[in-house]
PDB file of N, CA, C and O in Angstrom:
ATOM      1  N   MET A  18      -4.522  -4.681   9.007  1.00 53.00           N
ATOM      2  CA  MET A  18      -3.641  -5.270   8.034  1.00 53.00           C
ATOM      3  C   MET A  18      -3.955  -6.752   7.937  1.00 53.00           C
ATOM      4  O   MET A  18      -4.169  -7.422   8.933  1.00 53.00           O
ATOM      5  N   ASN A  19      -3.972  -7.254   6.716  1.00 58.00           N
ATOM      6  CA  ASN A  19      -4.261  -8.655   6.484  1.00 58.00           C
ATOM      7  C   ASN A  19      -2.962  -9.366   6.120  1.00 58.00           C
ATOM      8  O   ASN A  19      -2.497  -9.292   4.992  1.00 58.00           O
ATOM      9  N   LEU A  20      -2.354 -10.048   7.072  1.00 54.00           N
ATOM     10  CA  LEU A  20      -1.083 -10.719   6.841  1.00 54.00           C
ATOM     11  C   LEU A  20      -1.234 -11.979   6.004  1.00 54.00           C
ATOM     12  O   LEU A  20      -0.250 -12.516   5.527  1.00 54.00           O
ATOM     13  N   ALA A  21      -2.463 -12.442   5.814  1.00 56.00           N
ATOM     14  CA  ALA A  21      -2.673 -13.640   5.018  1.00 56.00           C
ATOM     15  C   ALA A  21      -2.512 -13.376   3.529  1.00 56.00           C
ATOM     16  O   ALA A  21      -2.413 -14.300   2.741  1.00 56.00           O
ATOM     17  N   ILE A  22      -2.466 -12.120   3.116  1.00 58.00           N
ATOM     18  CA  ILE A  22      -2.342 -11.790   1.704  1.00 58.00           C
ATOM     19  C   ILE A  22      -0.992 -12.230   1.178  1.00 58.00           C
ATOM     20  O   ILE A  22      -0.884 -12.863   0.150  1.00 58.00           O
ATOM     21  N   GLU A  23       0.063 -11.881   1.886  1.00 56.00           N
ATOM     22  CA  GLU A  23       1.409 -12.171   1.416  1.00 56.00           C
ATOM     23  C   GLU A  23       2.366 -12.086   2.602  1.00 56.00           C
ATOM     24  O   GLU A  23       2.186 -11.252   3.471  1.00 56.00           O
ATOM     25  N   PRO A  24       3.386 -12.942   2.649  1.00 61.00           N
ATOM     26  CA  PRO A  24       4.346 -12.828   3.748  1.00 61.00           C
ATOM     27  C   PRO A  24       5.121 -11.518   3.652  1.00 61.00           C
ATOM     28  O   PRO A  24       5.474 -11.065   2.571  1.00 61.00           O
ATOM     29  N   ALA A  25       5.360 -10.905   4.778  1.00 72.00           N
ATOM     30  CA  ALA A  25       6.021  -9.605   4.799  1.00 72.00           C
ATOM     31  C   ALA A  25       7.524  -9.784   4.918  1.00 72.00           C
ATOM     32  O   ALA A  25       8.025 -10.169   5.965  1.00 72.00           O
ATOM     33  N   LEU A  26       8.233  -9.541   3.832  1.00 76.00           N
ATOM     34  CA  LEU A  26       9.681  -9.640   3.838  1.00 76.00           C
ATOM     35  C   LEU A  26      10.349  -8.292   3.595  1.00 76.00           C
ATOM     36  O   LEU A  26      11.507  -8.111   3.923  1.00 76.00           O
ATOM     37  N   LYS A  27       9.633  -7.364   3.002  1.00 88.00           N
ATOM     38  CA  LYS A  27      10.179  -6.052   2.674  1.00 88.00           C
ATOM     39  C   LYS A  27       9.139  -4.984   2.976  1.00 88.00           C
ATOM     40  O   LYS A  27       7.948  -5.261   3.045  1.00 88.00           O
ATOM     41  N   ILE A  28       9.627  -3.761   3.147  1.00 91.00           N
ATOM     42  CA  ILE A  28       8.744  -2.605   3.327  1.00 91.00           C
ATOM     43  C   ILE A  28       8.769  -1.821   2.024  1.00 91.00           C
ATOM     44  O   ILE A  28       9.828  -1.432   1.551  1.00 91.00           O
ATOM     45  N   TYR A  29       7.593  -1.587   1.448  1.00 93.00           N
ATOM     46  CA  TYR A  29       7.480  -0.823   0.210  1.00 93.00           C
ATOM     47  C   TYR A  29       6.712   0.465   0.487  1.00 93.00           C
ATOM     48  O   TYR A  29       5.766   0.470   1.271  1.00 93.00           O
ATOM     49  N   GLU A  30       7.119   1.541  -0.158  1.00 94.00           N
ATOM     50  CA  GLU A  30       6.333   2.768  -0.169  1.00 94.00           C
ATOM     51  C   GLU A  30       5.608   2.808  -1.499  1.00 94.00           C
ATOM     52  O   GLU A  30       6.236   2.781  -2.557  1.00 94.00           O
ATOM     53  N   VAL A  31       4.279   2.847  -1.440  1.00 94.00           N
ATOM     54  CA  VAL A  31       3.459   2.832  -2.642  1.00 94.00           C
ATOM     55  C   VAL A  31       2.658   4.127  -2.690  1.00 94.00           C
ATOM     56  O   VAL A  31       1.984   4.490  -1.727  1.00 94.00           O
ATOM     57  N   SER A  32       2.737   4.812  -3.830  1.00 94.00           N
ATOM     58  CA  SER A  32       1.965   6.026  -4.057  1.00 94.00           C
ATOM     59  C   SER A  32       0.678   5.639  -4.774  1.00 94.00           C
ATOM     60  O   SER A  32       0.692   4.822  -5.699  1.00 94.00           O
ATOM     61  N   ALA A  33      -0.436   6.226  -4.351  1.00 92.00           N
ATOM     62  CA  ALA A  33      -1.719   5.940  -4.980  1.00 92.00           C
ATOM     63  C   ALA A  33      -2.582   7.191  -4.947  1.00 92.00           C
ATOM     64  O   ALA A  33      -2.551   7.959  -3.981  1.00 92.00           O
ATOM     65  N   ASP A  34      -3.346   7.398  -6.020  1.00 90.00           N
ATOM     66  CA  ASP A  34      -4.347   8.452  -6.050  1.00 90.00           C
ATOM     67  C   ASP A  34      -5.657   7.831  -5.602  1.00 90.00           C
ATOM     68  O   ASP A  34      -6.108   6.838  -6.189  1.00 90.00           O
ATOM     69  N   ILE A  35      -6.260   8.410  -4.569  1.00 86.00           N
ATOM     70  CA  ILE A  35      -7.481   7.858  -3.995  1.00 86.00           C
ATOM     71  C   ILE A  35      -8.615   8.845  -4.215  1.00 86.00           C
ATOM     72  O   ILE A  35      -8.477  10.039  -3.913  1.00 86.00           O
ATOM     73  N   VAL A  36      -9.735   8.352  -4.744  1.00 84.00           N
ATOM     74  CA  VAL A  36     -10.894   9.194  -5.027  1.00 84.00           C
ATOM     75  C   VAL A  36     -11.809   9.170  -3.807  1.00 84.00           C
ATOM     76  O   VAL A  36     -12.237   8.110  -3.359  1.00 84.00           O
ATOM     77  N   LEU A  37     -12.092  10.356  -3.278  1.00 82.00           N
ATOM     78  CA  LEU A  37     -12.994  10.507  -2.143  1.00 82.00           C
ATOM     79  C   LEU A  37     -14.263  11.202  -2.613  1.00 82.00           C
ATOM     80  O   LEU A  37     -14.204  12.096  -3.454  1.00 82.00           O
ATOM     81  N   GLN A  38     -15.400  10.808  -2.076  1.00 82.00           N
ATOM     82  CA  GLN A  38     -16.660  11.439  -2.445  1.00 82.00           C
ATOM     83  C   GLN A  38     -17.293  12.024  -1.188  1.00 82.00           C
ATOM     84  O   GLN A  38     -17.487  11.328  -0.196  1.00 82.00           O
ATOM     85  N   SER A  39     -17.589  13.314  -1.238  1.00 80.00           N
ATOM     86  CA  SER A  39     -18.182  13.980  -0.078  1.00 80.00           C
ATOM     87  C   SER A  39     -19.681  13.719  -0.043  1.00 80.00           C
ATOM     88  O   SER A  39     -20.269  13.186  -0.985  1.00 80.00           O
ATOM     89  N   SER A  40     -20.317  14.138   1.041  1.00 83.00           N
ATOM     90  CA  SER A  40     -21.753  13.936   1.187  1.00 83.00           C
ATOM     91  C   SER A  40     -22.543  14.768   0.182  1.00 83.00           C
ATOM     92  O   SER A  40     -23.678  14.442  -0.146  1.00 83.00           O
ATOM     93  N   SER A  41     -21.955  15.858  -0.324  1.00 85.00           N
ATOM     94  CA  SER A  41     -22.647  16.698  -1.313  1.00 85.00           C
ATOM     95  C   SER A  41     -22.496  16.142  -2.728  1.00 85.00           C
ATOM     96  O   SER A  41     -23.052  16.699  -3.669  1.00 85.00           O
ATOM     97  N   GLY A  42     -21.741  15.054  -2.902  1.00 83.00           N
ATOM     98  CA  GLY A  42     -21.615  14.415  -4.201  1.00 83.00           C
ATOM     99  C   GLY A  42     -20.388  14.821  -4.994  1.00 83.00           C
ATOM    100  O   GLY A  42     -20.171  14.311  -6.078  1.00 83.00           O
ATOM    101  N   THR A  43     -19.586  15.735  -4.474  1.00 87.00           N
ATOM    102  CA  THR A  43     -18.379  16.137  -5.206  1.00 87.00           C
ATOM    103  C   THR A  43     -17.276  15.111  -4.967  1.00 87.00           C
ATOM    104  O   THR A  43     -17.165  14.529  -3.892  1.00 87.00           O
ATOM    105  N   ARG A  44     -16.444  14.922  -5.983  1.00 84.00           N
ATOM    106  CA  ARG A  44     -15.335  13.978  -5.883  1.00 84.00           C
ATOM    107  C   ARG A  44     -14.028  14.738  -5.785  1.00 84.00           C
ATOM    108  O   ARG A  44     -13.827  15.740  -6.441  1.00 84.00           O
ATOM    109  N   THR A  45     -13.143  14.214  -4.960  1.00 86.00           N
ATOM    110  CA  THR A  45     -11.818  14.791  -4.782  1.00 86.00           C
ATOM    111  C   THR A  45     -10.798  13.660  -4.854  1.00 86.00           C
ATOM    112  O   THR A  45     -11.013  12.593  -4.292  1.00 86.00           O
ATOM    113  N   ALA A  46      -9.700  13.925  -5.544  1.00 84.00           N
ATOM    114  CA  ALA A  46      -8.619  12.940  -5.610  1.00 84.00           C
ATOM    115  C   ALA A  46      -7.468  13.424  -4.737  1.00 84.00           C
ATOM    116  O   ALA A  46      -7.082  14.583  -4.799  1.00 84.00           O
ATOM    117  N   VAL A  47      -6.956  12.537  -3.904  1.00 88.00           N
ATOM    118  CA  VAL A  47      -5.815  12.866  -3.052  1.00 88.00           C
ATOM    119  C   VAL A  47      -4.717  11.834  -3.305  1.00 88.00           C
ATOM    120  O   VAL A  47      -4.992  10.680  -3.614  1.00 88.00           O
ATOM    121  N   LYS A  48      -3.480  12.274  -3.224  1.00 91.00           N
ATOM    122  CA  LYS A  48      -2.344  11.375  -3.399  1.00 91.00           C
ATOM    123  C   LYS A  48      -1.878  10.933  -2.018  1.00 91.00           C
ATOM    124  O   LYS A  48      -1.637  11.753  -1.144  1.00 91.00           O
ATOM    125  N   ARG A  49      -1.773   9.633  -1.822  1.00 89.00           N
ATOM    126  CA  ARG A  49      -1.307   9.064  -0.561  1.00 89.00           C
ATOM    127  C   ARG A  49      -0.038   8.259  -0.810  1.00 89.00           C
ATOM    128  O   ARG A  49       0.092   7.613  -1.847  1.00 89.00           O
ATOM    129  N   VAL A  50       0.855   8.298   0.143  1.00 93.00           N
ATOM    130  CA  VAL A  50       2.036   7.434   0.118  1.00 93.00           C
ATOM    131  C   VAL A  50       1.894   6.500   1.313  1.00 93.00           C
ATOM    132  O   VAL A  50       1.860   6.941   2.459  1.00 93.00           O
ATOM    133  N   LEU A  51       1.782   5.211   1.026  1.00 91.00           N
ATOM    134  CA  LEU A  51       1.516   4.208   2.046  1.00 91.00           C
ATOM    135  C   LEU A  51       2.722   3.293   2.204  1.00 91.00           C
ATOM    136  O   LEU A  51       3.373   2.936   1.218  1.00 91.00           O
ATOM    137  N   LYS A  52       3.019   2.899   3.426  1.00 92.00           N
ATOM    138  CA  LYS A  52       4.064   1.911   3.692  1.00 92.00           C
ATOM    139  C   LYS A  52       3.374   0.558   3.831  1.00 92.00           C
ATOM    140  O   LYS A  52       2.446   0.406   4.622  1.00 92.00           O
ATOM    141  N   VAL A  53       3.857  -0.414   3.038  1.00 90.00           N
ATOM    142  CA  VAL A  53       3.209  -1.715   2.959  1.00 90.00           C
ATOM    143  C   VAL A  53       4.259  -2.797   3.189  1.00 90.00           C
ATOM    144  O   VAL A  53       5.361  -2.721   2.664  1.00 90.00           O
ATOM    145  N   LEU A  54       3.907  -3.809   3.975  1.00 88.00           N
ATOM    146  CA  LEU A  54       4.768  -4.970   4.175  1.00 88.00           C
ATOM    147  C   LEU A  54       4.362  -6.033   3.157  1.00 88.00           C
ATOM    148  O   LEU A  54       3.214  -6.477   3.150  1.00 88.00           O
ATOM    149  N   ALA A  55       5.294  -6.429   2.284  1.00 87.00           N
ATOM    150  CA  ALA A  55       4.993  -7.424   1.257  1.00 87.00           C
ATOM    151  C   ALA A  55       6.286  -8.104   0.830  1.00 87.00           C
ATOM    152  O   ALA A  55       7.374  -7.748   1.280  1.00 87.00           O
ATOM    153  N   ASP A  56       6.148  -9.070  -0.067  1.00 85.00           N
ATOM    154  CA  ASP A  56       7.305  -9.799  -0.581  1.00 85.00           C
ATOM    155  C   ASP A  56       7.764  -9.239  -1.925  1.00 85.00           C
ATOM    156  O   ASP A  56       8.946  -9.210  -2.210  1.00 85.00           O
ATOM    157  N   THR A  57       6.828  -8.781  -2.755  1.00 87.00           N
ATOM    158  CA  THR A  57       7.149  -8.279  -4.089  1.00 87.00           C
ATOM    159  C   THR A  57       6.476  -6.919  -4.310  1.00 87.00           C
ATOM    160  O   THR A  57       5.504  -6.589  -3.625  1.00 87.00           O
ATOM    161  N   PRO A  58       6.962  -6.137  -5.279  1.00 91.00           N
ATOM    162  CA  PRO A  58       6.294  -4.871  -5.597  1.00 91.00           C
ATOM    163  C   PRO A  58       4.846  -5.074  -6.058  1.00 91.00           C
ATOM    164  O   PRO A  58       3.955  -4.307  -5.685  1.00 91.00           O
ATOM    165  N   ALA A  59       4.617  -6.118  -6.853  1.00 91.00           N
ATOM    166  CA  ALA A  59       3.252  -6.394  -7.305  1.00 91.00           C
ATOM    167  C   ALA A  59       2.341  -6.735  -6.122  1.00 91.00           C
ATOM    168  O   ALA A  59       1.167  -6.338  -6.092  1.00 91.00           O
ATOM    169  N   GLY A  60       2.872  -7.444  -5.145  1.00 89.00           N
ATOM    170  CA  GLY A  60       2.097  -7.757  -3.945  1.00 89.00           C
ATOM    171  C   GLY A  60       1.773  -6.517  -3.139  1.00 89.00           C
ATOM    172  O   GLY A  60       0.682  -6.388  -2.587  1.00 89.00           O
ATOM    173  N   ALA A  61       2.707  -5.569  -3.079  1.00 90.00           N
ATOM    174  CA  ALA A  61       2.464  -4.314  -2.361  1.00 90.00           C
ATOM    175  C   ALA A  61       1.350  -3.525  -3.026  1.00 90.00           C
ATOM    176  O   ALA A  61       0.464  -2.992  -2.353  1.00 90.00           O
ATOM    177  N   VAL A  62       1.365  -3.470  -4.355  1.00 92.00           N
ATOM    178  CA  VAL A  62       0.301  -2.759  -5.082  1.00 92.00           C
ATOM    179  C   VAL A  62      -1.031  -3.469  -4.883  1.00 92.00           C
ATOM    180  O   VAL A  62      -2.068  -2.826  -4.690  1.00 92.00           O
ATOM    181  N   ARG A  63      -1.031  -4.804  -4.875  1.00 92.00           N
ATOM    182  CA  ARG A  63      -2.265  -5.562  -4.656  1.00 92.00           C
ATOM    183  C   ARG A  63      -2.855  -5.269  -3.273  1.00 92.00           C
ATOM    184  O   ARG A  63      -4.069  -5.129  -3.116  1.00 92.00           O
ATOM    185  N   ILE A  64      -2.004  -5.146  -2.268  1.00 90.00           N
ATOM    186  CA  ILE A  64      -2.477  -4.835  -0.917  1.00 90.00           C
ATOM    187  C   ILE A  64      -3.109  -3.443  -0.878  1.00 90.00           C
ATOM    188  O   ILE A  64      -4.159  -3.236  -0.276  1.00 90.00           O
ATOM    189  N   VAL A  65      -2.472  -2.480  -1.550  1.00 91.00           N
ATOM    190  CA  VAL A  65      -3.033  -1.121  -1.586  1.00 91.00           C
ATOM    191  C   VAL A  65      -4.367  -1.122  -2.315  1.00 91.00           C
ATOM    192  O   VAL A  65      -5.321  -0.470  -1.879  1.00 91.00           O
ATOM    193  N   ARG A  66      -4.468  -1.854  -3.413  1.00 91.00           N
ATOM    194  CA  ARG A  66      -5.740  -1.920  -4.154  1.00 91.00           C
ATOM    195  C   ARG A  66      -6.842  -2.552  -3.314  1.00 91.00           C
ATOM    196  O   ARG A  66      -7.999  -2.151  -3.394  1.00 91.00           O
ATOM    197  N   GLU A  67      -6.486  -3.559  -2.501  1.00 91.00           N
ATOM    198  CA  GLU A  67      -7.498  -4.187  -1.638  1.00 91.00           C
ATOM    199  C   GLU A  67      -7.930  -3.234  -0.526  1.00 91.00           C
ATOM    200  O   GLU A  67      -9.099  -3.162  -0.183  1.00 91.00           O
ATOM    201  N   ARG A  68      -6.981  -2.511   0.032  1.00 90.00           N
ATOM    202  CA  ARG A  68      -7.287  -1.584   1.134  1.00 90.00           C
ATOM    203  C   ARG A  68      -8.081  -0.376   0.648  1.00 90.00           C
ATOM    204  O   ARG A  68      -8.978   0.097   1.322  1.00 90.00           O
ATOM    205  N   TYR A  69      -7.736   0.138  -0.542  1.00 88.00           N
ATOM    206  CA  TYR A  69      -8.406   1.289  -1.134  1.00 88.00           C
ATOM    207  C   TYR A  69      -8.913   0.894  -2.520  1.00 88.00           C
ATOM    208  O   TYR A  69      -8.233   1.128  -3.525  1.00 88.00           O
ATOM    209  N   PRO A  70     -10.101   0.309  -2.615  1.00 87.00           N
ATOM    210  CA  PRO A  70     -10.593  -0.181  -3.912  1.00 87.00           C
ATOM    211  C   PRO A  70     -10.793   0.923  -4.962  1.00 87.00           C
ATOM    212  O   PRO A  70     -10.769   0.641  -6.144  1.00 87.00           O
ATOM    213  N   LYS A  71     -10.983   2.156  -4.550  1.00 83.00           N
ATOM    214  CA  LYS A  71     -11.187   3.250  -5.508  1.00 83.00           C
ATOM    215  C   LYS A  71      -9.884   3.958  -5.850  1.00 83.00           C
ATOM    216  O   LYS A  71      -9.895   5.040  -6.413  1.00 83.00           O
ATOM    217  N   SER A  72      -8.755   3.352  -5.528  1.00 87.00           N
ATOM    218  CA  SER A  72      -7.470   3.994  -5.803  1.00 87.00           C
ATOM    219  C   SER A  72      -7.049   3.767  -7.247  1.00 87.00           C
ATOM    220  O   SER A  72      -7.434   2.796  -7.886  1.00 87.00           O
ATOM    221  N   ARG A  73      -6.264   4.712  -7.754  1.00 86.00           N
ATOM    222  CA  ARG A  73      -5.775   4.664  -9.137  1.00 86.00           C
ATOM    223  C   ARG A  73      -4.302   5.061  -9.151  1.00 86.00           C
ATOM    224  O   ARG A  73      -3.779   5.601  -8.192  1.00 86.00           O
ATOM    225  N   CYS A  74      -3.641   4.848 -10.271  1.00 88.00           N
ATOM    226  CA  CYS A  74      -2.258   5.312 -10.515  1.00 88.00           C
ATOM    227  C   CYS A  74      -1.289   4.846  -9.428  1.00 88.00           C
ATOM    228  O   CYS A  74      -0.683   5.655  -8.742  1.00 88.00           O
ATOM    229  N   HIS A  75      -1.136   3.560  -9.272  1.00 90.00           N
ATOM    230  CA  HIS A  75      -0.239   3.010  -8.261  1.00 90.00           C
ATOM    231  C   HIS A  75       1.205   3.031  -8.751  1.00 90.00           C
ATOM    232  O   HIS A  75       1.467   2.746  -9.905  1.00 90.00           O
ATOM    233  N   ALA A  76       2.122   3.386  -7.866  1.00 91.00           N
ATOM    234  CA  ALA A  76       3.547   3.391  -8.194  1.00 91.00           C
ATOM    235  C   ALA A  76       4.340   3.032  -6.943  1.00 91.00           C
ATOM    236  O   ALA A  76       4.092   3.581  -5.867  1.00 91.00           O
ATOM    237  N   VAL A  77       5.284   2.118  -7.085  1.00 93.00           N
ATOM    238  CA  VAL A  77       6.169   1.753  -5.976  1.00 93.00           C
ATOM    239  C   VAL A  77       7.312   2.763  -5.955  1.00 93.00           C
ATOM    240  O   VAL A  77       8.032   2.922  -6.930  1.00 93.00           O
ATOM    241  N   LEU A  78       7.449   3.493  -4.851  1.00 91.00           N
ATOM    242  CA  LEU A  78       8.460   4.533  -4.747  1.00 91.00           C
ATOM    243  C   LEU A  78       9.788   4.019  -4.211  1.00 91.00           C
ATOM    244  O   LEU A  78      10.850   4.441  -4.658  1.00 91.00           O
ATOM    245  N   SER A  79       9.743   3.133  -3.211  1.00 91.00           N
ATOM    246  CA  SER A  79      10.982   2.616  -2.624  1.00 91.00           C
ATOM    247  C   SER A  79      10.714   1.268  -1.964  1.00 91.00           C
ATOM    248  O   SER A  79       9.569   0.893  -1.737  1.00 91.00           O
ATOM    249  N   GLN A  80      11.813   0.573  -1.665  1.00 90.00           N
ATOM    250  CA  GLN A  80      11.711  -0.683  -0.936  1.00 90.00           C
ATOM    251  C   GLN A  80      12.883  -0.808   0.016  1.00 90.00           C
ATOM    252  O   GLN A  80      13.951  -0.262  -0.232  1.00 90.00           O
ATOM    253  N   ALA A  81      12.664  -1.501   1.117  1.00 89.00           N
ATOM    254  CA  ALA A  81      13.713  -1.736   2.111  1.00 89.00           C
ATOM    255  C   ALA A  81      13.470  -3.109   2.735  1.00 89.00           C
ATOM    256  O   ALA A  81      12.339  -3.540   2.899  1.00 89.00           O
ATOM    257  N   LEU A  82      14.546  -3.788   3.070  1.00 85.00           N
ATOM    258  CA  LEU A  82      14.438  -5.085   3.731  1.00 85.00           C
ATOM    259  C   LEU A  82      14.080  -4.903   5.201  1.00 85.00           C
ATOM    260  O   LEU A  82      14.500  -3.918   5.830  1.00 85.00           O
ATOM    261  N   LEU A  83      13.337  -5.841   5.734  1.00 76.00           N
ATOM    262  CA  LEU A  83      13.061  -5.838   7.174  1.00 76.00           C
ATOM    263  C   LEU A  83      14.334  -6.227   7.908  1.00 76.00           C
ATOM    264  O   LEU A  83      15.123  -7.029   7.416  1.00 76.00           O
ATOM    265  N   PRO A  84      14.548  -5.722   9.123  1.00 71.00           N
ATOM    266  CA  PRO A  84      15.718  -6.150   9.898  1.00 71.00           C
ATOM    267  C   PRO A  84      15.564  -7.620  10.275  1.00 71.00           C
ATOM    268  O   PRO A  84      14.463  -8.133  10.373  1.00 71.00           O
ATOM    269  N   PRO A  85      16.679  -8.311  10.525  1.00 68.00           N
ATOM    270  CA  PRO A  85      16.588  -9.723  10.906  1.00 68.00           C
ATOM    271  C   PRO A  85      15.853  -9.882  12.241  1.00 68.00           C
ATOM    272  O   PRO A  85      15.882  -8.977  13.092  1.00 68.00           O
ATOM    273  N   PRO A  86      15.196 -11.016  12.449  1.00 64.00           N
ATOM    274  CA  PRO A  86      14.423 -11.221  13.687  1.00 64.00           C
ATOM    275  C   PRO A  86      15.268 -11.091  14.956  1.00 64.00           C
ATOM    276  O   PRO A  86      14.747 -10.743  16.002  1.00 64.00           O
ATOM    277  N   ALA A  87      16.554 -11.383  14.924  1.00 56.00           N
ATOM    278  CA  ALA A  87      17.393 -11.268  16.116  1.00 56.00           C
ATOM    279  C   ALA A  87      17.455  -9.827  16.604  1.00 56.00           C
ATOM    280  O   ALA A  87      17.621  -9.573  17.792  1.00 56.00           O
ATOM    281  N   ALA A  88      17.313  -8.882  15.703  1.00 52.00           N
ATOM    282  CA  ALA A  88      17.375  -7.471  16.091  1.00 52.00           C
ATOM    283  C   ALA A  88      16.099  -7.022  16.798  1.00 52.00           C
ATOM    284  O   ALA A  88      16.078  -5.969  17.426  1.00 52.00           O
ATOM    285  N   TRP A  89      15.015  -7.806  16.681  1.00 54.00           N
ATOM    286  CA  TRP A  89      13.752  -7.430  17.317  1.00 54.00           C
ATOM    287  C   TRP A  89      13.769  -7.697  18.814  1.00 54.00           C
ATOM    288  O   TRP A  89      12.997  -7.130  19.555  1.00 54.00           O
ATOM    289  N   ALA A  90      14.615  -8.566  19.279  1.00 55.00           N
ATOM    290  CA  ALA A  90      14.616  -8.961  20.693  1.00 55.00           C
ATOM    291  C   ALA A  90      15.233  -7.913  21.579  1.00 55.00           C
ATOM    292  O   ALA A  90      15.860  -7.022  21.269  1.00 55.00           O
TER     293      ALA A  90
END
């Protein structure tokens, strides 16, 4: 994970279709739901696009706030 992309203030679930290519040359598309730490929905989609450059059809499914730092101790 690259934390320098954006400060993590919320957890987003982002759906993406990812194109995989096998060694025989056939392509397969799989749908993944990824949990991403970001500040905005657009930032979450940008992180998914950077992690999976061949991904398509991005959609933010849900968002949740991170717990306060005092709860981490």
